[in-house]
XYZ file of C-alpha atoms in Angstrom:
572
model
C -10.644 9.490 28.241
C -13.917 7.510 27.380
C -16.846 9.215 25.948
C -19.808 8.142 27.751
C -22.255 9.637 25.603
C -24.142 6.897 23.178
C -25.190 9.092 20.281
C -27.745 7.174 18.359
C -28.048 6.492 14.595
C -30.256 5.937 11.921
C -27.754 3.666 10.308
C -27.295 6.234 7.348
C -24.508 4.768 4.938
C -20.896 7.276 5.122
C -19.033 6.834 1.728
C -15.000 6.381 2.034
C -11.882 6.582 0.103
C -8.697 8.393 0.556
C -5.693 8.789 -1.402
C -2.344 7.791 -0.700
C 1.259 8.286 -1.357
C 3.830 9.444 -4.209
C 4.279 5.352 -4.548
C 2.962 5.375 -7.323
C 4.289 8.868 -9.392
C 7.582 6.746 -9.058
C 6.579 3.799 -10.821
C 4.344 5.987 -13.302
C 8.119 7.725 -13.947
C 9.677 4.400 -14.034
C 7.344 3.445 -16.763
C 7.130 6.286 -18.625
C 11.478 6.165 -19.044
C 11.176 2.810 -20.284
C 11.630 3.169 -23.890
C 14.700 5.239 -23.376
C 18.022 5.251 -20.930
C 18.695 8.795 -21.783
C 15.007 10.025 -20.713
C 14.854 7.599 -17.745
C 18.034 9.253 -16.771
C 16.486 12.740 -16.431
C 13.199 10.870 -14.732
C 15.117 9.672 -12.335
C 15.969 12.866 -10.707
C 12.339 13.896 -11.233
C 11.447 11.523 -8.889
C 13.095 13.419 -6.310
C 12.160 16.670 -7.760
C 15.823 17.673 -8.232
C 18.336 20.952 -8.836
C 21.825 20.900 -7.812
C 25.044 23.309 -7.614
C 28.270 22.575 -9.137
C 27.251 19.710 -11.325
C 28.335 20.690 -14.951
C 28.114 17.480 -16.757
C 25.908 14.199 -16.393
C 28.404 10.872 -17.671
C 27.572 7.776 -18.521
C 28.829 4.676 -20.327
C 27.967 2.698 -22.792
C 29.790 -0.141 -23.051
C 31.748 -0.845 -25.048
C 31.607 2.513 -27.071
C 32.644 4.606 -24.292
C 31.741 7.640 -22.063
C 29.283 9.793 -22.841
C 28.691 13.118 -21.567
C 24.895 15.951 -21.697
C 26.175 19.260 -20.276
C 23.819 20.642 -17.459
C 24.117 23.772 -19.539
C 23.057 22.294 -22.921
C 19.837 20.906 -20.707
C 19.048 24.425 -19.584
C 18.762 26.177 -22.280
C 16.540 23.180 -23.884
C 14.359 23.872 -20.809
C 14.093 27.563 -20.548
C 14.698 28.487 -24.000
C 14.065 25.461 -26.475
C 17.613 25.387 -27.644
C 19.218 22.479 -28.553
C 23.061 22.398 -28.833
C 24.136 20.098 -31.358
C 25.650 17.734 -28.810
C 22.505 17.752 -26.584
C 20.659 16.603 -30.178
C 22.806 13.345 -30.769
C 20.981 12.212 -27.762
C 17.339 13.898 -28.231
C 17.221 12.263 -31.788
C 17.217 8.807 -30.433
C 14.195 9.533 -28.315
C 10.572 9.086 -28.996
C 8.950 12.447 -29.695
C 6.466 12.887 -27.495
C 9.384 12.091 -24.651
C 11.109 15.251 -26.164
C 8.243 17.569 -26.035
C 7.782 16.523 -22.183
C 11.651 16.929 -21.348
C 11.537 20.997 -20.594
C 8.416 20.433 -18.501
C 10.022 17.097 -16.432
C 13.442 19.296 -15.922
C 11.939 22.606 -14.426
C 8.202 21.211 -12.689
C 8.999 21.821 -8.843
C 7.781 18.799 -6.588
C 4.616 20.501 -4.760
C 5.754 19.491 -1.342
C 6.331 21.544 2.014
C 10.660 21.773 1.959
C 10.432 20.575 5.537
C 8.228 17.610 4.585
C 11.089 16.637 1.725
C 13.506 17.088 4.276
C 12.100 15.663 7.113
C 11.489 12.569 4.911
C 15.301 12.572 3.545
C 16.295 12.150 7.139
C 13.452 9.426 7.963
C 14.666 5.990 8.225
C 12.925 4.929 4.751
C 13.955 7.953 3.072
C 17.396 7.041 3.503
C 16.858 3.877 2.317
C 15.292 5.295 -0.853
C 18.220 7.725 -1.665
C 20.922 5.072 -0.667
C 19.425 3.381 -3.261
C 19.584 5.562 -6.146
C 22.812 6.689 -4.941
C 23.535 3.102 -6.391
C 23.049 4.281 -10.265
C 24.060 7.974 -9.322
C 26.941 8.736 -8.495
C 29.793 11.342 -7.509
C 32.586 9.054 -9.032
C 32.640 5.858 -10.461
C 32.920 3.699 -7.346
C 31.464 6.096 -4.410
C 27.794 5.254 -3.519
C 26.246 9.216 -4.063
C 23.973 9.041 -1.134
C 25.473 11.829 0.710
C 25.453 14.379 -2.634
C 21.751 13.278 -3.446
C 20.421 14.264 0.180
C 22.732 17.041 0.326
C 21.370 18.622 -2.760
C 17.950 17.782 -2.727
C 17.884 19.504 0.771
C 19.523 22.452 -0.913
C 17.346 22.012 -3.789
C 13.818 22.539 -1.891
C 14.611 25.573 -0.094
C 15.687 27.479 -3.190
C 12.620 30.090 -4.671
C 11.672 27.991 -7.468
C 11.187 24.618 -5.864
C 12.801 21.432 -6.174
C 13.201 20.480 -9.860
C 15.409 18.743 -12.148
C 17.650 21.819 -12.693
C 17.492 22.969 -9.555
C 18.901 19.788 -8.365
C 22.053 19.803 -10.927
C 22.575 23.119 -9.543
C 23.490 21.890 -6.017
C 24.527 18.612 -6.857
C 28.210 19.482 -5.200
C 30.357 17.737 -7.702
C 31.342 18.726 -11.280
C 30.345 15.418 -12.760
C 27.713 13.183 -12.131
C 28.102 9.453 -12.743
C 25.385 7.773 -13.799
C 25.499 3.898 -13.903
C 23.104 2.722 -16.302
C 23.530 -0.937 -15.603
C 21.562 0.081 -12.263
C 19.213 2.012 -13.924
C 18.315 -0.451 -16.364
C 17.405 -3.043 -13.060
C 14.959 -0.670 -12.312
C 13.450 -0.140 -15.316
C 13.135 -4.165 -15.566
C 11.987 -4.697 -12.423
C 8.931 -1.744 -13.034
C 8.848 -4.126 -16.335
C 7.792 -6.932 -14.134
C 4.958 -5.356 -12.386
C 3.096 -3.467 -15.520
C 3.633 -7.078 -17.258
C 2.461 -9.164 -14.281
C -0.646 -6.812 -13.809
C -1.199 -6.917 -17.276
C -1.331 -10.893 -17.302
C -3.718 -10.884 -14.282
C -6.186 -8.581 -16.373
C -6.048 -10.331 -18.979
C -6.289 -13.868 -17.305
C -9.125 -12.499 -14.457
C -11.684 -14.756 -15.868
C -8.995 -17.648 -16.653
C -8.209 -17.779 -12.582
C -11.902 -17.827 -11.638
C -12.545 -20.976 -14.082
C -9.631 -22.629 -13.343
C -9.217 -22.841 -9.694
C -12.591 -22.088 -8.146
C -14.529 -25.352 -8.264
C -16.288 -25.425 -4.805
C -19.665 -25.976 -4.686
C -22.117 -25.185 -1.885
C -26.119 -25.600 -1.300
C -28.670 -23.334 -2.328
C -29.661 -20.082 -1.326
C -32.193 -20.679 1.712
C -34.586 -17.725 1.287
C -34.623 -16.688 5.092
C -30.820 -15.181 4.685
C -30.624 -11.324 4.619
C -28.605 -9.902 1.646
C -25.087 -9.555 3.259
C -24.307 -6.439 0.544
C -27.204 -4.520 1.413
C -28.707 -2.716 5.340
C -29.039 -5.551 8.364
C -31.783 -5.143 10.544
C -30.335 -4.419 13.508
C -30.227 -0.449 15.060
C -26.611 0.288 16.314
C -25.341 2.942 18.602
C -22.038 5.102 18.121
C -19.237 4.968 21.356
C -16.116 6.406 20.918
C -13.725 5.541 23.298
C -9.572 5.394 23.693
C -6.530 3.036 24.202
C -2.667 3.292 24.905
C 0.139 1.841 23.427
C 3.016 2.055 25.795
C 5.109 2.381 22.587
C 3.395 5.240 21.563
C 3.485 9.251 22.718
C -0.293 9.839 22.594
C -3.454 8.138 23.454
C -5.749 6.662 20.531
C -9.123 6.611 19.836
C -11.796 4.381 18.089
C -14.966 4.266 17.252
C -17.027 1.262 18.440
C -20.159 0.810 16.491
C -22.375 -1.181 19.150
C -25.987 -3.273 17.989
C -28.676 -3.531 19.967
C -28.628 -7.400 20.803
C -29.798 -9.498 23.428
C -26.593 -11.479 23.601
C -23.161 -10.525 23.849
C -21.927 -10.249 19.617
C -19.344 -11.605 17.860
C -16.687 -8.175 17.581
C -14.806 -7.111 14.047
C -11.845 -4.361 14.492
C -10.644 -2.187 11.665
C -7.283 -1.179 10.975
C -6.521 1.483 8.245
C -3.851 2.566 5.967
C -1.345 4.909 5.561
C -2.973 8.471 5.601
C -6.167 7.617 6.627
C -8.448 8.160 9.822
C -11.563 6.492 11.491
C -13.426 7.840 8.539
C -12.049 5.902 6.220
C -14.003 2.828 6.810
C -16.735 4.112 8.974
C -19.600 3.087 6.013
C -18.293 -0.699 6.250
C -18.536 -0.509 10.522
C -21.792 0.760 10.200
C -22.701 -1.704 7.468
C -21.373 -4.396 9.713
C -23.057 -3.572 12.908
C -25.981 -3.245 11.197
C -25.861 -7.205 10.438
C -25.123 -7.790 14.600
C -21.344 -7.078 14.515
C -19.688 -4.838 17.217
C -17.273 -3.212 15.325
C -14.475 -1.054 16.753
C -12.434 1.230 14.010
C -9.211 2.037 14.926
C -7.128 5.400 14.249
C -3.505 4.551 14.408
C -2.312 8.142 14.737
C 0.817 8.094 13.549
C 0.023 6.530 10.043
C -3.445 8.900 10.300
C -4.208 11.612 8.173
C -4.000 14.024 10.314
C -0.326 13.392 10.994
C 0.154 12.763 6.900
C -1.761 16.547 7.080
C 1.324 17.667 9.494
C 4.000 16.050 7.406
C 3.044 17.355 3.659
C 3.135 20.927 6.111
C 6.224 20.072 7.482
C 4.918 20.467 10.745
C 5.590 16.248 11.305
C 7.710 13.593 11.004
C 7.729 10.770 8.370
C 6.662 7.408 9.865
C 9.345 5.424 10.883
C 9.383 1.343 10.566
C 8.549 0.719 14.374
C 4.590 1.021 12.983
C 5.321 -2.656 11.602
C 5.208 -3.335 15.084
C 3.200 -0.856 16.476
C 0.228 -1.279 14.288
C -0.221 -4.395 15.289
C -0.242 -4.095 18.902
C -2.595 -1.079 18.641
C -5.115 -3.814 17.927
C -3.820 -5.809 21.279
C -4.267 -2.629 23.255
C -7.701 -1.810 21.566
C -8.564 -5.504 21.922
C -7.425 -5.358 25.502
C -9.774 -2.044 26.611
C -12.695 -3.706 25.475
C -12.453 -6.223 28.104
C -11.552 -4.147 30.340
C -14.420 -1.694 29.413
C -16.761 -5.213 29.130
C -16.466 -6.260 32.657
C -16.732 -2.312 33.854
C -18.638 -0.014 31.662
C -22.531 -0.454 32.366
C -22.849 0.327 28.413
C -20.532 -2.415 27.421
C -21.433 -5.110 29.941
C -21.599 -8.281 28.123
C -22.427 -6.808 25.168
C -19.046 -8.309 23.144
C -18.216 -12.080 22.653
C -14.270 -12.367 22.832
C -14.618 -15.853 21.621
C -15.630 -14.448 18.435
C -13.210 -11.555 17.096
C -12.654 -10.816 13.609
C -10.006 -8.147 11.867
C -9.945 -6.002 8.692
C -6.800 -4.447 7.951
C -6.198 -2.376 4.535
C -2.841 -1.549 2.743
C -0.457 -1.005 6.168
C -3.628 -2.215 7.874
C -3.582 -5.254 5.890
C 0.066 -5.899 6.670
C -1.149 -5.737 10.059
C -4.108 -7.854 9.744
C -1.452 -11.096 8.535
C 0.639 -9.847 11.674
C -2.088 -10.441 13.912
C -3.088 -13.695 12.178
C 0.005 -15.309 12.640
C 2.286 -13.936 9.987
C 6.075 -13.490 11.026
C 8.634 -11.591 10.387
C 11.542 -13.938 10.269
C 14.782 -11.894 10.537
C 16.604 -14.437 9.592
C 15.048 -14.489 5.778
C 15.674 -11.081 5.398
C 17.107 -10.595 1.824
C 21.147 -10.277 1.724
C 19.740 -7.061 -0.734
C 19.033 -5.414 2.626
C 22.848 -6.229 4.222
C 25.212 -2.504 4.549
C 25.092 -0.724 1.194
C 24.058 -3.873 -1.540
C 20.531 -2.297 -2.052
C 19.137 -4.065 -5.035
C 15.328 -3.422 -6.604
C 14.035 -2.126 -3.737
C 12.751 1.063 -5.456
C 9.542 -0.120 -6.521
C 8.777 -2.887 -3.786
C 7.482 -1.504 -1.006
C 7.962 -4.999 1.063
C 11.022 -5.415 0.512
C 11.892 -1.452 1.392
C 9.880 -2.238 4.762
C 12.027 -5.542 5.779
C 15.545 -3.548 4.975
C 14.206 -0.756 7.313
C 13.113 -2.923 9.793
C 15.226 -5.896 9.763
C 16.740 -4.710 13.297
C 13.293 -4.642 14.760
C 12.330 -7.529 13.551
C 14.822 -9.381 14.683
C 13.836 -8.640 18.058
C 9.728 -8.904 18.050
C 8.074 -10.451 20.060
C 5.148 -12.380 18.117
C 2.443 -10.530 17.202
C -0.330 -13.074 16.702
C -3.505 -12.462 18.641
C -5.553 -15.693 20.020
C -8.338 -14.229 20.076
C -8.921 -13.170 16.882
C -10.226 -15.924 14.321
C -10.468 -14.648 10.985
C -9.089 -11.877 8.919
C -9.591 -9.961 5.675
C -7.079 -8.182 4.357
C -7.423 -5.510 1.469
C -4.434 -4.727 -0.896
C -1.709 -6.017 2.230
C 2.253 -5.706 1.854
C 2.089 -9.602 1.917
C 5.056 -9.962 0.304
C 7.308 -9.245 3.624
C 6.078 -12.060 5.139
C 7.730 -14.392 2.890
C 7.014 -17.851 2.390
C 7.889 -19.045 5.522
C 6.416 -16.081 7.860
C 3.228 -16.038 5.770
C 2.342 -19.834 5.842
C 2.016 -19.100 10.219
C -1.716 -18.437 9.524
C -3.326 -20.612 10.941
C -6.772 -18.954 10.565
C -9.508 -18.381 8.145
C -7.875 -15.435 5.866
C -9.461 -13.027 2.533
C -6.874 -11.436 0.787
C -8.326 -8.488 -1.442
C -6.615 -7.308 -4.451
C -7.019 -5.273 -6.810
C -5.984 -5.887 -10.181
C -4.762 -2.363 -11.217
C -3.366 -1.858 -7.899
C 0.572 0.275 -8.442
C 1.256 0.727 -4.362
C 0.958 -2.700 -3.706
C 0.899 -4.852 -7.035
C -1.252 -7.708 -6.746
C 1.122 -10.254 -8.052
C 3.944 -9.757 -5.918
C 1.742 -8.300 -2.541
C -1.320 -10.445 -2.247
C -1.970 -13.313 -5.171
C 1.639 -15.090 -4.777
C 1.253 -15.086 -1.019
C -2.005 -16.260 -1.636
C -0.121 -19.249 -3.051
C 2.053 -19.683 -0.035
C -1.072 -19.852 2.360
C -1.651 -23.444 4.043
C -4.944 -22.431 5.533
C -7.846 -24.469 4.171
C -10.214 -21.488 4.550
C -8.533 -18.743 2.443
C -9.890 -16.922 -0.221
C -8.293 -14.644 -2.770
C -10.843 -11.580 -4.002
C -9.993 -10.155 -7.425
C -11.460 -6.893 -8.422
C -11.099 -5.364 -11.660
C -10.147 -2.725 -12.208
C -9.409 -2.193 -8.757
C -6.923 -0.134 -7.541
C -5.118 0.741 -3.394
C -8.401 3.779 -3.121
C -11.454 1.546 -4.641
C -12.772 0.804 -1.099
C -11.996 4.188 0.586
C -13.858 7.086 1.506
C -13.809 9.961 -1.473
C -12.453 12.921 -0.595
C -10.939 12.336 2.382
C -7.062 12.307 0.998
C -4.181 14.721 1.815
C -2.054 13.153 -1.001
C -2.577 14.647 -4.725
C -3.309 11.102 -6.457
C -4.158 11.438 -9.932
C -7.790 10.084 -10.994
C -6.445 7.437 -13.148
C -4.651 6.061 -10.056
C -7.670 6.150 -8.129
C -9.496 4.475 -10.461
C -13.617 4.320 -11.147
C -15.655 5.911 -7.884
C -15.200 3.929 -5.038
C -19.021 4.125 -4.040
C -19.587 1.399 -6.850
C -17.070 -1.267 -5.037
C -18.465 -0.215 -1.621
C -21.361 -3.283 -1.697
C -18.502 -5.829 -2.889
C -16.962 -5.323 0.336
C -19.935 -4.793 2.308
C -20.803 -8.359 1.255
C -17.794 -10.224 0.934
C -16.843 -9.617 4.908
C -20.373 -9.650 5.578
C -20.451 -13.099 4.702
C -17.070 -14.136 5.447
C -17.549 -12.898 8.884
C -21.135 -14.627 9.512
C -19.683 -17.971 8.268
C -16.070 -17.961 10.052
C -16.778 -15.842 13.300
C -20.681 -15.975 13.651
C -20.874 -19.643 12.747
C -23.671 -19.190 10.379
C -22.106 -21.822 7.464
C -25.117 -20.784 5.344
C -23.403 -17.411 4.627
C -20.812 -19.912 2.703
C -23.152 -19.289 -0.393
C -22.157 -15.738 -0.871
C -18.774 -16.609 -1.250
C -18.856 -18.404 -4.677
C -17.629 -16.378 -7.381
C -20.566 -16.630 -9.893
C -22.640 -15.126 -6.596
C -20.919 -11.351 -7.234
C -20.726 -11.367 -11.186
C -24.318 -9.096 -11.247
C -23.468 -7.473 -8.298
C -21.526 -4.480 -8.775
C -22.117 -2.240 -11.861
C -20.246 -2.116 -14.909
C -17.039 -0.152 -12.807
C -16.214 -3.200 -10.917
C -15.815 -7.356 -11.739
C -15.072 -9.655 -9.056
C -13.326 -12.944 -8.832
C -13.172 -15.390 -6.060
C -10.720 -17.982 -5.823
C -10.257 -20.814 -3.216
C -7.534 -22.786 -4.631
C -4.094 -21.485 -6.561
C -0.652 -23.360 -6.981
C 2.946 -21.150 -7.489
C 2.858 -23.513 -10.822
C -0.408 -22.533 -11.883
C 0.535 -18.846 -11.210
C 3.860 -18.966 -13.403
C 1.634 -20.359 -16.310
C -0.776 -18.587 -16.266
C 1.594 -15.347 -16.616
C 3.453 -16.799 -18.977
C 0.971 -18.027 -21.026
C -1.216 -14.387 -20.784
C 2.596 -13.038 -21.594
C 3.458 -15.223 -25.138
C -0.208 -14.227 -26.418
């Protein structure tokens, strides 16, 4: 249904963030069990929230002094009553402290989650692919993948009256021993290793990768330019209309934010992330069509909030992999009614330039922003990792989770890149899938936005290496520190309990960044205004943003200067 009704606006400015996913409690837990197998080992089965029946013993070997064995018994009474047998202390000695004093709270804190929504998600596609993988370093022998025991009892686990927790889980874990390989374990903990010390580097070499690799130079600032960060001149007018994928069960809507221009505009869509809404990024359409942009901002309903909402109440399924196509050709079919709506809406008669379509994507919406752009899928790079049971390091990278979940669907895409759209920005993508190969397809002008405290998609691995990989002359890499995957998303408007350090400083203070960065990447690479190239030089943001935010720009970065620099930031 289209809603005829042009509601007008005083161009007031709407504020967004959001937060997102239990991503990143995992690799907080990772981290945390670093400096000790034994207390990763109980982590671990925090991450699921666990309590299990029949377990009596956890094993484990350490080679080449043997099997080891911590009663499940010993570990309750150190939770509910503070005793410690004097086998359970040979092992609590040899841990840090503090990691003690947390133990009781890590083994009997239930997971605050809806039991359908855990088990709902144990069934999904990825949630299989997440157990299957720690059934890898936990076990119900020494050679039997424990996949089947960990769903079975964490299923058990969350319908029981005190939650899903640790004990809870060894409860209903239906075998008398659990094997715990901690050969496994220890990949994970090196491969959550790899991200804290990559982000780390990037910190602390921000400044480094602006001198060293952004050396373009442009002409001065003519005087007659309007400030991309701040309100464009031009009154806009609110449409909401809707689309249809064929490939999905409901109609969708968007917003299209329409200026009042004489000639038809140059058109920017929006794609958002997992749990969020039109909302979202409502302040940056606005900001947009302020500056003569149509913008139309997508809700891809089932990634929205709303169906996150109906998940974390059990009420929903999790969202399967088919949204790595999907996604994508809900910009097609949104791309597709506006023409349609162009040659037959009175309200929309050439009012949009096709010739001239740009795309924003963020997180999943960035993933589908490459998609559109040109990026592939190429089945035939998927990692042998992905192949039957040989799961390896997936835990922690979300990419690679996404291509073994979807490596039957992709190989049987069709291609998702879009003619008609020109140039992309992409904030805190899952670049990573692409590969080398599927990611060096763009052919277009492409902004990759990253933020350097970023622990959903780390920047490293999910937007500066593919950065690298990039053969597009026009392609820009945005740094901003301390950003994180909610600094350019609309407070408030998350289902997902995301801790404030996660979130990071108020997302209001990077809000004019990205106002003016796609501003002026738009009016220089869709508008044709080459003037707008001056806002794109790095020195041009360093006053901009308060003291939350620092931003660097880069045009120009080799793999080989990427290794050095980490492992230079790494030996200081």
């Amino acid at each position: 249904m289209v809603c005829d009704k042009l509601v007008n606006n005083n161009n007031s400015d709407w504020h967004s963030s959001q937060a997102e996913s239990d991503d990143c409690r995992r690799i907080a837990s990772v981290r945390l069990a670093n400096s000790s197998l034994i207390f990763l080992i109980i982590s671990i089965f925090m991450l699921f929230a666990p309590k299990a029946i029949g377990a009596e013993r956890l094993s484990f070997n350490f080679s080449p002094f043997g099997q080891f064995y911590i009663k499940v018994d010993d570990l309750e009474a150190f939770a509910t009553e503070g005793e410690i047998s004097s086998e359970l202390a040979y092992y609590l000695n040899r841990m840090p402290p503090k990691q003690v004093a947390r133990l009781p709270e890590l083994l009997s804190t239930p997971l605050e989650l809806h039991p359908l929504s855990i088990a709902k998600f144990s069934n999904s596609t990825i949630g299989k692919a997440v157990i299957k993988n720690f059934g890898k370093g936990i076990r119900v022998d020494n050679n039997r993948n424990g996949f089947f025991a960990l769903r079975g009892a964490i299923i058990a686990a969350v319908f029981e009256r005190e939650g899903l927790t640790v004990m809870n889980f060894l409860h209903q874990f239906p075998s008398k021993t659990i094997y715990v390989d901690l050969q496994v374990l220890e990949q994970y903990v090196e491969h959550g290793n790899i991200l804290f010390e990559d982000r780390e580097a990037i910190d602390q070499a921000f400044f480094l990768l602006k001198t060293k690799t952004f050396n373009h130079t442009y002409e001065s600032e003519s005087t007659e330019l309007s400030k991309p960060q701040t309100q464009g001149k031009f009154i806009w007018n609110q449409l909401t209309l809707t689309y249809k994928n064929p490939r999905r069960r409901k109609v969708g809507h968007f917003d299209l934010y329409l200026p009042e221009v004489e000639q038809p505009t140059p058109l920017i869509v929006i794609s958002h992330g997992l749990a969020s809404n039109r909302q979202t990024f409502a302040y940056l359409g606005k900001h947009l069509a302020s500056h003569g942009f149509a913008v139309a901002v997508i809700e891809h309903d089932d990634i929205s909030l709303n169906k996150f909402d109906g998940f974390l109440s059990g009420l929903e399924r999790f969202p399967e992999p088919n949204n790595l196509i999907d996604q994508p050709l809900d910009v097609k079919y949104v791309l597709d009614k506006l023409e349609q709506e162009s040659k037959t809406n009175p309200l929309l008669l050439d009012k949009i330039n096709f010739q001239q379509v740009g795309l924003i994507g963020q997180s999943f919406g960035g993933y589908a922003s490459l998609a559109l752009a040109g990026g592939r899928l190429i089945a035939d790079e998927i990692p042998t990792k992905c192949q039957k049971d040989n799961y390896q390091d997936v835990l922690l990278d979300l990419s690679s989770l996404a291509q073994c979940t979807v490596s039957e669907i992709a190989s049987h895409q069709d291609q998702l890149r879009d003619p008609r759209i020109k140039a992309v920005i992409a904030i805190n993508p899952l670049g990573k899938i692409f590969g080398k190969a599927g990611i060096s397809k763009i052919k277009i002008p492409t902004m990759l936005v990253s933020g350097t405290h970023d622990l959903i998609t780390p920047p490293v691995a999910e937007q500066i290496q593919p950065f690298t990989w990039l053969e597009e002359i026009d392609k820009y890499l945005v740094l901003v520190k301390p950003g994180t995957h909610f600094s350019f998303l609309q407070e408030g408007l998350g289902v997902l309990p995301v801790p404030k350090n996660v979130v990071g400083p108020s997302p209001t203070s990077a809000y004019p960044a990205l106002k003016g960065l796609s501003t002026a990447f738009f009016k220089t690479h869709i508008a044709q205004q080459p003037e707008y190239q001056i806002y794109l030089q790095g020195d041009r943001w360093s006053e901009l943003i308060n003291n939350d935010f620092q931003l660097s720009i880069i045009r120009s970065l080799t793999q080989n200067q990427l290794e050095e620099i980490i492992k230079r930031q790494l030996a200081d």
